[in-house]
mmCIF file of C-alpha atoms and ligand atoms in Angstrom:
data_model
loop_
_atom_site.group_PDB
_atom_site.id
_atom_site.type_symbol
_atom_site.label_atom_id
_atom_site.label_comp_id
_atom_site.label_asym_id
_atom_site.label_seq_id
_atom_site.Cartn_x
_atom_site.Cartn_y
_atom_site.Cartn_z
ATOM 1 C CA MET A 366 -42.950 -15.453 7.234
ATOM 2 C CA VAL A 367 -42.682 -18.633 6.185
ATOM 3 C CA SER A 368 -44.981 -20.467 8.150
ATOM 4 C CA GLY A 369 -43.603 -24.112 10.007
ATOM 5 C CA GLY A 370 -46.059 -27.505 9.070
ATOM 6 C CA GLY A 371 -43.373 -29.056 8.016
ATOM 7 C CA MET A 372 -42.073 -26.507 4.922
ATOM 8 C CA SER A 373 -38.895 -25.881 4.474
ATOM 9 C CA GLY A 374 -38.493 -23.064 2.486
ATOM 10 C CA GLU A 375 -39.697 -25.165 -0.942
ATOM 11 C CA GLY A 376 -42.214 -22.030 -1.496
ATOM 12 C CA VAL A 377 -44.900 -19.771 -0.553
ATOM 13 C CA GLY A 378 -47.898 -20.877 -2.566
ATOM 14 C CA GLU A 379 -47.589 -24.700 -1.286
ATOM 15 C CA PRO A 380 -50.614 -25.059 1.080
ATOM 16 C CA GLU A 381 -52.663 -24.761 -1.231
ATOM 17 C CA VAL A 382 -51.681 -27.682 -3.378
ATOM 18 C CA VAL A 383 -51.667 -30.078 -0.543
ATOM 19 C CA ALA A 384 -55.507 -28.666 0.522
ATOM 20 C CA ALA A 385 -56.176 -30.022 -3.348
ATOM 21 C CA ALA A 386 -54.816 -32.684 -2.698
ATOM 22 C CA GLY A 387 -57.657 -34.637 -0.652
ATOM 23 C CA ALA A 388 -60.099 -34.265 2.083
ATOM 24 C CA ALA A 389 -57.967 -35.890 5.470
ATOM 25 C CA VAL A 390 -54.758 -33.484 4.448
ATOM 26 C CA ALA A 391 -58.072 -30.510 4.715
ATOM 27 C CA VAL A 392 -58.536 -31.558 8.386
ATOM 28 C CA GLU A 393 -54.909 -31.231 8.846
ATOM 29 C CA GLU A 394 -54.650 -27.390 7.138
ATOM 30 C CA ALA A 395 -57.493 -26.721 9.533
ATOM 31 C CA VAL A 396 -55.516 -26.454 12.273
ATOM 32 C CA ALA A 397 -51.706 -25.622 10.426
ATOM 33 C CA PRO A 398 -50.712 -22.082 11.157
ATOM 34 C CA ALA A 399 -51.763 -19.349 9.859
ATOM 35 C CA PRO A 400 -51.505 -19.254 5.818
ATOM 36 C CA ALA A 401 -47.201 -18.289 4.569
ATOM 37 C CA ARG A 402 -46.931 -14.944 3.807
ATOM 38 C CA GLU A 403 -43.601 -13.437 2.742
ATOM 39 C CA LEU A 404 -40.484 -12.645 5.366
ATOM 40 C CA VAL A 405 -39.410 -9.627 5.166
ATOM 41 C CA VAL A 406 -35.638 -8.478 5.389
ATOM 42 C CA GLY A 407 -34.877 -5.067 5.697
ATOM 43 C CA TYR A 408 -31.411 -4.337 4.598
ATOM 44 C CA ALA A 409 -29.155 -1.226 5.741
ATOM 45 C CA LEU A 410 -25.810 -1.486 3.772
ATOM 46 C CA THR A 411 -23.790 0.754 1.915
ATOM 47 C CA SER A 412 -24.214 0.938 -2.238
ATOM 48 C CA LYS A 413 -20.927 -1.329 -2.455
ATOM 49 C CA LYS A 414 -22.204 -3.840 -0.081
ATOM 50 C CA ALA A 415 -25.518 -4.302 -1.350
ATOM 51 C CA LYS A 416 -24.179 -4.466 -4.378
ATOM 52 C CA SER A 417 -21.838 -7.776 -3.986
ATOM 53 C CA PHE A 418 -24.150 -9.221 -1.342
ATOM 54 C CA LEU A 419 -27.490 -8.898 -3.030
ATOM 55 C CA GLN A 420 -26.524 -10.426 -6.328
ATOM 56 C CA PRO A 421 -29.361 -11.076 -8.832
ATOM 57 C CA LYS A 422 -29.135 -14.876 -7.669
ATOM 58 C CA LEU A 423 -29.494 -14.636 -4.146
ATOM 59 C CA ARG A 424 -32.713 -12.224 -5.062
ATOM 60 C CA GLY A 425 -33.840 -14.935 -7.331
ATOM 61 C CA LEU A 426 -33.721 -17.791 -4.953
ATOM 62 C CA ALA A 427 -35.338 -15.535 -2.146
ATOM 63 C CA ARG A 428 -37.902 -14.339 -4.361
ATOM 64 C CA LYS A 429 -38.558 -18.466 -4.617
ATOM 65 C CA LYS A 430 -38.527 -19.074 -1.453
ATOM 66 C CA GLY A 431 -40.757 -16.218 0.028
ATOM 67 C CA ILE A 432 -38.251 -13.785 1.221
ATOM 68 C CA LEU A 433 -38.108 -10.116 -0.101
ATOM 69 C CA PHE A 434 -35.079 -7.191 1.103
ATOM 70 C CA VAL A 435 -36.236 -4.331 1.488
ATOM 71 C CA ALA A 436 -33.750 -1.065 1.073
ATOM 72 C CA ILE A 437 -34.026 0.268 4.451
ATOM 73 C CA ASP A 438 -33.623 4.240 4.392
ATOM 74 C CA GLN A 439 -31.063 5.435 7.419
ATOM 75 C CA LYS A 440 -32.799 9.081 7.529
ATOM 76 C CA ARG A 441 -36.277 7.540 8.799
ATOM 77 C CA PRO A 442 -37.458 6.041 11.944
ATOM 78 C CA LEU A 443 -37.380 2.338 11.309
ATOM 79 C CA SER A 444 -40.485 2.084 12.653
ATOM 80 C CA ASP A 445 -42.266 3.895 10.023
ATOM 81 C CA GLN A 446 -40.616 1.751 7.461
ATOM 82 C CA GLY A 447 -41.483 -2.090 7.031
ATOM 83 C CA PRO A 448 -42.805 -4.118 8.800
ATOM 84 C CA PHE A 449 -39.835 -6.094 9.067
ATOM 85 C CA ASP A 450 -39.315 -9.561 10.549
ATOM 86 C CA ILE A 451 -35.473 -9.216 9.809
ATOM 87 C CA VAL A 452 -33.332 -6.156 10.071
ATOM 88 C CA LEU A 453 -29.461 -6.806 8.098
ATOM 89 C CA HIS A 454 -26.830 -4.193 8.566
ATOM 90 C CA LYS A 455 -22.891 -2.883 8.123
ATOM 91 C CA LEU A 456 -23.193 0.444 8.589
ATOM 92 C CA THR A 457 -20.877 2.454 11.131
ATOM 93 C CA GLY A 458 -21.790 5.377 12.834
ATOM 94 C CA ARG A 459 -23.473 6.618 16.621
ATOM 95 C CA GLU A 460 -26.338 7.907 15.249
ATOM 96 C CA TRP A 461 -27.719 4.741 13.240
ATOM 97 C CA ARG A 462 -26.400 2.469 15.800
ATOM 98 C CA LYS A 463 -29.100 4.475 18.222
ATOM 99 C CA LEU A 464 -31.388 4.313 15.740
ATOM 100 C CA LEU A 465 -30.806 0.187 15.842
ATOM 101 C CA GLU A 466 -31.144 0.346 19.501
ATOM 102 C CA ASP A 467 -34.144 2.416 20.014
ATOM 103 C CA TYR A 468 -35.851 -0.452 17.209
ATOM 104 C CA ARG A 469 -34.252 -3.343 18.969
ATOM 105 C CA GLU A 470 -36.051 -2.503 22.386
ATOM 106 C CA THR A 471 -39.705 -1.030 20.381
ATOM 107 C CA HIS A 472 -39.589 -4.159 17.839
ATOM 108 C CA PRO A 473 -38.549 -7.826 20.137
ATOM 109 C CA GLU A 474 -39.957 -9.162 17.778
ATOM 110 C CA VAL A 475 -37.869 -7.793 14.451
ATOM 111 C CA THR A 476 -34.266 -10.248 14.500
ATOM 112 C CA VAL A 477 -31.717 -7.518 14.330
ATOM 113 C CA LEU A 478 -28.533 -9.482 12.699
ATOM 114 C CA ASP A 479 -26.103 -8.473 14.177
ATOM 115 C CA PRO A 480 -26.821 -6.628 17.904
ATOM 116 C CA PRO A 481 -24.851 -3.098 17.138
ATOM 117 C CA CYS A 482 -23.165 -3.835 20.811
ATOM 118 C CA ALA A 483 -21.796 -7.552 19.914
ATOM 119 C CA ILE A 484 -20.266 -6.174 16.532
ATOM 120 C CA GLU A 485 -18.825 -3.655 18.539
ATOM 121 C CA HIS A 486 -15.798 -6.457 19.365
ATOM 122 C CA LEU A 487 -15.334 -6.928 15.866
ATOM 123 C CA LEU A 488 -14.325 -3.117 15.057
ATOM 124 C CA ASN A 489 -11.832 -2.706 17.102
ATOM 125 C CA ARG A 490 -8.148 -4.994 16.057
ATOM 126 C CA GLN A 491 -7.359 -5.015 19.722
ATOM 127 C CA SER A 492 -10.259 -7.050 21.117
ATOM 128 C CA MET A 493 -11.413 -8.717 17.901
ATOM 129 C CA LEU A 494 -9.260 -12.025 18.974
ATOM 130 C CA GLN A 495 -9.438 -11.656 22.610
ATOM 131 C CA GLU A 496 -12.361 -14.233 22.656
ATOM 132 C CA VAL A 497 -10.456 -16.986 19.874
ATOM 133 C CA SER A 498 -7.314 -15.922 22.483
ATOM 134 C CA GLU A 499 -9.470 -17.289 25.767
ATOM 135 C CA LEU A 500 -10.266 -20.442 24.093
ATOM 136 C CA ASP A 501 -9.142 -23.561 25.253
ATOM 137 C CA LEU A 502 -8.548 -25.979 22.003
ATOM 138 C CA SER A 503 -6.057 -27.388 22.863
ATOM 139 C CA ASP A 504 -7.249 -30.903 22.058
ATOM 140 C CA CYS A 505 -9.487 -30.734 19.068
ATOM 141 C CA HIS A 506 -8.030 -32.215 15.987
ATOM 142 C CA GLY A 507 -5.606 -28.997 16.082
ATOM 143 C CA ARG A 508 -4.894 -26.185 17.870
ATOM 144 C CA VAL A 509 -5.797 -22.359 17.332
ATOM 145 C CA GLY A 510 -4.665 -19.555 18.821
ATOM 146 C CA VAL A 511 -3.550 -15.867 18.300
ATOM 147 C CA PRO A 512 -0.251 -14.921 17.243
ATOM 148 C CA LYS A 513 1.720 -12.517 19.751
ATOM 149 C CA GLN A 514 0.620 -9.212 20.159
ATOM 150 C CA LEU A 515 0.687 -5.876 21.157
ATOM 151 C CA PHE A 516 -1.800 -2.619 21.371
ATOM 152 C CA VAL A 517 0.138 0.664 21.059
ATOM 153 C CA ASN A 518 -0.694 3.598 21.448
ATOM 154 C CA THR A 519 2.618 5.970 23.010
ATOM 155 C CA ASP A 520 5.275 7.537 20.662
ATOM 156 C CA PRO A 521 6.593 5.511 17.994
ATOM 157 C CA SER A 522 10.046 5.996 19.226
ATOM 158 C CA SER A 523 9.602 4.339 22.319
ATOM 159 C CA ILE A 524 7.945 1.423 20.620
ATOM 160 C CA PRO A 525 10.741 -1.154 19.806
ATOM 161 C CA ALA A 526 11.662 -1.570 23.492
ATOM 162 C CA ALA A 527 7.504 -2.467 24.108
ATOM 163 C CA VAL A 528 8.304 -4.530 21.502
ATOM 164 C CA MET A 529 11.095 -5.935 23.544
ATOM 165 C CA ARG A 530 9.486 -6.055 27.303
ATOM 166 C CA ALA A 531 6.729 -8.002 25.343
ATOM 167 C CA GLY A 532 9.009 -10.681 23.789
ATOM 168 C CA LEU A 533 8.044 -10.426 21.074
ATOM 169 C CA SER A 534 9.818 -11.443 17.778
ATOM 170 C CA LEU A 535 10.217 -9.760 14.223
ATOM 171 C CA PRO A 536 8.495 -9.154 12.159
ATOM 172 C CA LEU A 537 5.666 -7.980 12.816
ATOM 173 C CA VAL A 538 2.549 -6.729 11.012
ATOM 174 C CA ALA A 539 1.538 -3.556 12.000
ATOM 175 C CA LYS A 540 -2.376 -3.309 11.507
ATOM 176 C CA PRO A 541 -4.424 0.093 12.079
ATOM 177 C CA LEU A 542 -6.287 -0.517 15.291
ATOM 178 C CA VAL A 543 -9.759 0.460 13.386
ATOM 179 C CA ALA A 544 -10.576 -2.944 11.639
ATOM 180 C CA LYS A 545 -12.595 -1.097 8.421
ATOM 181 C CA SER A 546 -9.334 -0.064 7.953
ATOM 182 C CA HIS A 547 -6.837 -2.203 5.688
ATOM 183 C CA GLU A 548 -3.655 0.143 5.675
ATOM 184 C CA LEU A 549 -1.291 -3.058 6.657
ATOM 185 C CA SER A 550 2.342 -2.924 6.812
ATOM 186 C CA LEU A 551 5.351 -4.922 8.013
ATOM 187 C CA ALA A 552 8.429 -4.300 9.934
ATOM 188 C CA TYR A 553 11.431 -6.223 9.777
ATOM 189 C CA ASP A 554 13.847 -4.635 12.477
ATOM 190 C CA PRO A 555 13.852 -1.957 15.161
ATOM 191 C CA ILE A 556 14.105 1.217 13.710
ATOM 192 C CA SER A 557 11.405 0.683 11.484
ATOM 193 C CA LEU A 558 9.026 -0.074 14.607
ATOM 194 C CA THR A 559 9.576 3.905 14.659
ATOM 195 C CA LYS A 560 8.490 5.086 11.497
ATOM 196 C CA LEU A 561 4.793 3.488 12.794
ATOM 197 C CA GLU A 562 1.685 5.425 13.581
ATOM 198 C CA PRO A 563 -0.519 4.544 16.367
ATOM 199 C CA PRO A 564 -2.657 3.057 17.439
ATOM 200 C CA LEU A 565 -1.820 -0.183 16.330
ATOM 201 C CA VAL A 566 -1.814 -3.611 16.929
ATOM 202 C CA LEU A 567 1.858 -5.461 16.591
ATOM 203 C CA GLN A 568 1.691 -9.101 15.594
ATOM 204 C CA GLU A 569 4.267 -11.620 14.881
ATOM 205 C CA PHE A 570 4.221 -12.278 11.382
ATOM 206 C CA VAL A 571 3.346 -16.262 11.171
ATOM 207 C CA ASN A 572 4.587 -18.110 8.061
ATOM 208 C CA HIS A 573 2.291 -19.322 6.822
ATOM 209 C CA GLY A 574 2.900 -20.657 3.221
ATOM 210 C CA GLY A 575 1.085 -17.597 1.650
ATOM 211 C CA VAL A 576 -2.009 -19.330 1.779
ATOM 212 C CA LEU A 577 -4.686 -18.261 4.011
ATOM 213 C CA PHE A 578 -8.331 -19.900 4.983
ATOM 214 C CA LYS A 579 -11.103 -17.750 4.699
ATOM 215 C CA VAL A 580 -13.577 -19.329 7.154
ATOM 216 C CA TYR A 581 -17.301 -17.825 6.707
ATOM 217 C CA ILE A 582 -19.859 -18.128 9.160
ATOM 218 C CA VAL A 583 -23.599 -17.770 8.560
ATOM 219 C CA GLY A 584 -25.542 -19.220 11.241
ATOM 220 C CA ASP A 585 -24.943 -22.521 11.924
ATOM 221 C CA ALA A 586 -23.374 -22.679 8.483
ATOM 222 C CA ILE A 587 -19.992 -22.956 7.889
ATOM 223 C CA ARG A 588 -17.949 -22.723 4.593
ATOM 224 C CA VAL A 589 -13.858 -22.517 4.078
ATOM 225 C CA VAL A 590 -12.277 -21.031 1.125
ATOM 226 C CA ARG A 591 -8.447 -20.378 0.493
ATOM 227 C CA ARG A 592 -7.423 -17.347 -0.499
ATOM 228 C CA PHE A 593 -4.004 -16.305 -1.447
ATOM 229 C CA SER A 594 -1.775 -14.340 1.163
ATOM 230 C CA LEU A 595 1.999 -13.100 2.464
ATOM 231 C CA PRO A 596 4.356 -15.286 1.522
ATOM 232 C CA ASN A 597 7.076 -16.463 4.141
ATOM 233 C CA VAL A 598 9.426 -15.007 5.785
ATOM 234 C CA ASP A 599 12.934 -16.370 6.090
ATOM 235 C CA GLU A 600 16.251 -15.490 7.475
ATOM 236 C CA GLY A 601 17.648 -13.636 4.757
ATOM 237 C CA ASP A 602 14.130 -10.842 4.358
ATOM 238 C CA LEU A 603 15.118 -10.441 7.983
ATOM 239 C CA SER A 604 18.786 -9.847 7.176
ATOM 240 C CA ASN A 605 18.369 -8.389 3.642
ATOM 241 C CA ASN A 606 15.643 -6.194 4.334
ATOM 242 C CA ALA A 607 15.158 -2.829 6.749
ATOM 243 C CA GLY A 608 11.903 -0.583 6.434
ATOM 244 C CA VAL A 609 8.454 -0.048 6.597
ATOM 245 C CA PHE A 610 6.847 -2.907 3.714
ATOM 246 C CA ARG A 611 3.427 -1.245 3.017
ATOM 247 C CA PHE A 612 1.119 -3.619 1.299
ATOM 248 C CA PRO A 613 -2.123 -3.227 -0.223
ATOM 249 C CA ARG A 614 -4.990 -6.031 0.715
ATOM 250 C CA VAL A 615 -4.048 -9.453 -0.039
ATOM 251 C CA SER A 616 -7.222 -11.434 0.940
ATOM 252 C CA CYS A 617 -9.663 -10.268 -2.268
ATOM 253 C CA ALA A 618 -11.690 -11.672 -4.555
ATOM 254 C CA SER A 619 -8.728 -12.050 -7.186
ATOM 255 C CA ALA A 620 -6.773 -13.836 -4.868
ATOM 256 C CA SER A 621 -8.808 -16.982 -4.697
ATOM 257 C CA ALA A 622 -6.430 -19.561 -3.878
ATOM 258 C CA ASP A 623 -8.933 -22.528 -4.543
ATOM 259 C CA ASP A 624 -7.978 -23.466 -8.434
ATOM 260 C CA ALA A 625 -4.191 -23.411 -7.406
ATOM 261 C CA ASP A 626 -1.934 -25.869 -7.174
ATOM 262 C CA LEU A 627 -0.711 -25.843 -4.020
ATOM 263 C CA ASP A 628 1.292 -27.867 -2.367
ATOM 264 C CA PRO A 629 -1.313 -30.035 -0.337
ATOM 265 C CA HIS A 630 0.511 -29.809 3.227
ATOM 266 C CA VAL A 631 0.035 -26.092 2.914
ATOM 267 C CA ALA A 632 -3.345 -26.604 0.643
ATOM 268 C CA GLU A 633 -4.948 -29.112 2.954
ATOM 269 C CA LEU A 634 -8.291 -26.781 5.213
ATOM 270 C CA PRO A 635 -8.200 -26.938 8.715
ATOM 271 C CA PRO A 636 -10.239 -30.072 9.988
ATOM 272 C CA ARG A 637 -13.967 -29.663 9.868
ATOM 273 C CA PRO A 638 -13.923 -31.026 13.971
ATOM 274 C CA LEU A 639 -11.702 -28.023 14.834
ATOM 275 C CA LEU A 640 -13.921 -25.858 12.888
ATOM 276 C CA GLU A 641 -17.090 -26.572 14.041
ATOM 277 C CA ILE A 642 -15.537 -25.728 17.536
ATOM 278 C CA LEU A 643 -13.589 -22.785 16.656
ATOM 279 C CA ALA A 644 -17.297 -21.591 15.108
ATOM 280 C CA LYS A 645 -19.653 -22.855 17.993
ATOM 281 C CA GLU A 646 -17.783 -21.026 20.977
ATOM 282 C CA LEU A 647 -17.497 -17.740 18.853
ATOM 283 C CA ARG A 648 -20.503 -17.908 18.284
ATOM 284 C CA ARG A 649 -21.972 -18.173 21.360
ATOM 285 C CA ARG A 650 -19.536 -15.735 23.484
ATOM 286 C CA LEU A 651 -19.525 -12.926 20.460
ATOM 287 C CA GLY A 652 -23.583 -13.187 20.734
ATOM 288 C CA LEU A 653 -23.337 -12.904 16.484
ATOM 289 C CA ARG A 654 -23.998 -15.282 13.562
ATOM 290 C CA LEU A 655 -22.876 -13.141 10.275
ATOM 291 C CA PHE A 656 -19.005 -13.358 10.985
ATOM 292 C CA ASN A 657 -15.795 -14.695 9.041
ATOM 293 C CA ILE A 658 -12.594 -15.721 10.497
ATOM 294 C CA ASP A 659 -8.965 -15.251 8.196
ATOM 295 C CA MET A 660 -7.087 -18.540 9.824
ATOM 296 C CA ILE A 661 -3.403 -19.600 8.649
ATOM 297 C CA ARG A 662 -1.973 -22.784 9.699
ATOM 298 C CA GLU A 663 1.937 -22.228 10.991
ATOM 299 C CA HIS A 664 4.101 -23.469 8.025
ATOM 300 C CA GLY A 665 5.603 -26.627 8.561
ATOM 301 C CA THR A 666 3.243 -28.016 11.211
ATOM 302 C CA ARG A 667 -0.111 -30.042 10.063
ATOM 303 C CA ASP A 668 -2.349 -28.380 12.884
ATOM 304 C CA ARG A 669 -1.295 -25.310 14.529
ATOM 305 C CA PHE A 670 -3.545 -22.378 13.725
ATOM 306 C CA TYR A 671 -3.786 -19.056 14.496
ATOM 307 C CA VAL A 672 -6.496 -17.183 13.593
ATOM 308 C CA ILE A 673 -5.200 -13.265 12.492
ATOM 309 C CA ASP A 674 -8.864 -11.638 11.864
ATOM 310 C CA MET A 675 -12.312 -11.543 11.929
ATOM 311 C CA ASN A 676 -14.721 -9.055 10.043
ATOM 312 C CA TYR A 677 -18.133 -8.859 11.024
ATOM 313 C CA PHE A 678 -20.823 -9.633 7.839
ATOM 314 C CA PRO A 679 -18.047 -9.679 5.148
ATOM 315 C CA GLY A 680 -17.986 -10.482 1.841
ATOM 316 C CA TYR A 681 -20.560 -13.417 1.148
ATOM 317 C CA GLY A 682 -20.630 -12.740 -1.957
ATOM 318 C CA LYS A 683 -17.739 -14.256 -2.619
ATOM 319 C CA MET A 684 -18.740 -17.468 -0.479
ATOM 320 C CA PRO A 685 -19.785 -20.379 -3.255
ATOM 321 C CA GLY A 686 -23.368 -21.304 -2.628
ATOM 322 C CA TYR A 687 -23.749 -18.274 -0.495
ATOM 323 C CA GLU A 688 -27.174 -17.480 -1.855
ATOM 324 C CA HIS A 689 -28.570 -21.083 -1.216
ATOM 325 C CA VAL A 690 -27.048 -20.966 2.341
ATOM 326 C CA PHE A 691 -28.135 -17.603 3.342
ATOM 327 C CA THR A 692 -31.615 -18.359 2.274
ATOM 328 C CA ASP A 693 -32.098 -21.789 3.970
ATOM 329 C CA PHE A 694 -30.198 -19.619 7.596
ATOM 330 C CA LEU A 695 -32.802 -16.666 6.745
ATOM 331 C CA LEU A 696 -36.348 -19.246 6.628
ATOM 332 C CA GLY A 697 -34.713 -21.199 9.394
ATOM 333 C CA LEU A 698 -34.388 -18.295 11.980
ATOM 334 C CA VAL A 699 -38.115 -18.088 11.275
ATOM 335 C CA LYS A 700 -39.023 -21.400 12.714
ATOM 336 C CA LYS A 701 -36.713 -20.714 15.388
ATOM 337 C CA GLU A 702 -38.517 -17.742 16.376
ATOM 338 C CA TYR A 703 -41.915 -19.561 15.915
ATOM 339 C CA ARG A 704 -40.840 -22.394 18.510
ATOM 340 C CA ARG A 705 -39.721 -19.447 19.957
ATOM 341 C CA ARG A 706 -37.026 -21.200 20.879
ATOM 342 C CA PRO A 707 -34.319 -18.664 22.951
ATOM 343 C CA SER A 708 -32.536 -16.934 20.529
ATOM 344 C CA TYR A 709 -29.495 -14.247 20.851
ATOM 345 C CA SER A 710 -31.144 -10.875 20.687
ATOM 346 C CA SER A 711 -29.403 -9.440 23.770
ATOM 347 C CA CYS A 712 -25.646 -8.904 24.037
ATOM 348 C CA GLU A 713 -26.291 -9.234 27.876
ATOM 349 C CA GLY A 714 -24.861 -12.775 29.417
HETATM 350 O O1 4IP B 112 -10.604 -7.564 6.201
HETATM 351 P P1 4IP B 112 -10.844 -8.530 4.971
HETATM 352 O O2 4IP B 112 -10.606 -10.245 5.503
HETATM 353 O O3 4IP B 112 -10.480 -8.387 4.035
HETATM 354 O O4 4IP B 112 -12.283 -8.981 4.968
HETATM 355 C C1 4IP B 112 -13.189 -7.865 3.973
HETATM 356 C C2 4IP B 112 -14.191 -6.617 5.435
HETATM 357 O O5 4IP B 112 -14.924 -7.867 5.923
HETATM 358 C C3 4IP B 112 -14.888 -6.106 4.652
HETATM 359 O O6 4IP B 112 -15.455 -4.939 5.382
HETATM 360 P P2 4IP B 112 -14.910 -4.225 5.905
HETATM 361 O O7 4IP B 112 -14.197 -3.291 5.628
HETATM 362 O O8 4IP B 112 -15.814 -3.257 6.972
HETATM 363 O O9 4IP B 112 -13.359 -4.359 6.843
HETATM 364 C C4 4IP B 112 -15.739 -6.526 3.735
HETATM 365 O O10 4IP B 112 -16.015 -4.737 2.728
HETATM 366 P P3 4IP B 112 -17.530 -4.590 2.750
HETATM 367 O O11 4IP B 112 -18.199 -4.975 4.446
HETATM 368 O O12 4IP B 112 -17.426 -3.360 2.767
HETATM 369 O O13 4IP B 112 -17.737 -5.376 1.288
HETATM 370 C C5 4IP B 112 -14.496 -6.813 2.452
HETATM 371 O O14 4IP B 112 -15.665 -7.428 1.466
HETATM 372 P P4 4IP B 112 -15.340 -7.297 0.043
HETATM 373 O O15 4IP B 112 -15.194 -6.244 -0.361
HETATM 374 O O16 4IP B 112 -16.402 -7.582 -0.569
HETATM 375 O O17 4IP B 112 -14.547 -8.374 -0.392
HETATM 376 C C6 4IP B 112 -13.912 -8.426 3.680
HETATM 377 O O18 4IP B 112 -13.663 -9.604 1.901
HETATM 378 N N1 ADP B 113 -0.056 -12.732 12.037
HETATM 379 C C1 ADP B 113 0.131 -12.620 10.675
HETATM 380 N N2 ADP B 113 1.273 -13.138 9.912
HETATM 381 C C2 ADP B 113 0.805 -13.653 8.685
HETATM 382 N N3 ADP B 113 0.535 -12.898 7.745
HETATM 383 C C3 ADP B 113 -0.523 -12.056 8.243
HETATM 384 C C4 ADP B 113 -0.838 -11.682 9.048
HETATM 385 N N4 ADP B 113 -1.375 -10.741 10.033
HETATM 386 C C5 ADP B 113 -1.779 -10.270 8.252
HETATM 387 N N5 ADP B 113 -1.285 -11.222 7.611
HETATM 388 C C6 ADP B 113 -1.350 -11.189 6.289
HETATM 389 O O1 ADP B 113 -2.131 -10.019 6.192
HETATM 390 C C7 ADP B 113 -3.372 -10.040 4.951
HETATM 391 C C8 ADP B 113 -4.456 -9.098 5.736
HETATM 392 O O2 ADP B 113 -4.041 -9.224 7.404
HETATM 393 P P1 ADP B 113 -5.580 -9.071 7.468
HETATM 394 O O3 ADP B 113 -5.552 -9.148 9.653
HETATM 395 O O4 ADP B 113 -6.635 -9.990 7.442
HETATM 396 O O5 ADP B 113 -6.571 -7.448 8.200
HETATM 397 P P2 ADP B 113 -7.201 -7.040 6.945
HETATM 398 O O6 ADP B 113 -8.812 -6.696 8.109
HETATM 399 O O7 ADP B 113 -7.246 -5.954 6.485
HETATM 400 O O8 ADP B 113 -7.912 -8.287 5.909
HETATM 401 C C9 ADP B 113 -3.903 -11.495 5.760
HETATM 402 O O9 ADP B 113 -5.096 -11.960 4.815
HETATM 403 C C10 ADP B 113 -2.220 -12.511 5.487
HETATM 404 O O10 ADP B 113 -2.161 -12.174 4.206
HETATM 405 MG MG1 MG B 114 -8.591 -10.051 6.814
HETATM 406 MG MG1 MG B 115 -10.550 -7.355 8.246
#
């Protein structure tokens, strides 16, 4: 790890340069913490994720700042590898989870980003937005909520009645319960609802001018980008469309809307103070440090926002300047641990 002593990640060679500057500095050196060493970050990611995240610009900057990324072999006990200061991961499966939980217990000195029990909330679309819906952000430079939604795991023929009872209005977005599945569809009429395949979350479609805000969280840092999204649905669409419309992933990289010529009312980013409080609350309530929030602004309003999706360890490689944000975050974690500040290492409480 890079030790304290006022260094802010400039590079591991710095203490020697300072010591050479004169005797007065040498006295300070004598009481300074142990010499800096590399911060070792073990990562357990799919090969797709490793490629998109560990780009040469991140590896290069990390090396300069004294951070070394080391691949974890999932098949071997973690204790036989490393030693690590930090473990970054996005793998699924019960075996991996057990391995990681055991490792956390036997190696409390290692920061695991993030604890598997905390990530669990975001793996299921029924639980993922629960914390957002419980927040009261009615007077924070805007309002944030969750579209009306309903979890269905019944016989598809009973869906229209369940939707009526719950008071949801058409059209509805049908989302697979499992968050890593992206087979979404839009249902305009009650008959289409019977063609859906539970388990599902049905969410009211909110017109938002075809632009979505991807809010990336990396510890305390927040970055927002615009992405193209589904266009508004009008009364004509509702009466002329029948059937289930399946749509592929729309919030992908090629759909960045940051340079597009957009209606300024649609393009205006959510207010910073609103994002700050939202991110702070969710970090605390979920016990997560690496996630993103997909947010839309209700069309025709200035300050009515909805969170429609959250993802653990999203595609940070597409976040502008992510290499700086990430390396600063990793170094900052070490300083926090060094000062023995309370960390988020537990899911309890
Ligand atoms: O759900 P949306 O809003 O589309 O955001 C997605 C999810 O976070 C994906 O994770 P998951 O598939 O686990 O839900 C992630 O894929 P990976 O984590 O596999 O990379 C994507 O990263 P990119 O593929 O880099 O865009 C990111 O854009
Ligand atoms: N309630 C909604 N209202 C309007 N558009 C939505 C809604 N939910 C999802 N979408 C659109 O569908 C896309 C994918 O939905 P999302 O919940 O983000 O799933 P995924 O995990 O596949 O990204 C969003 O980026 C947005 O364009
Ligand atoms: Mg999404
Ligand atoms: Mg998602």
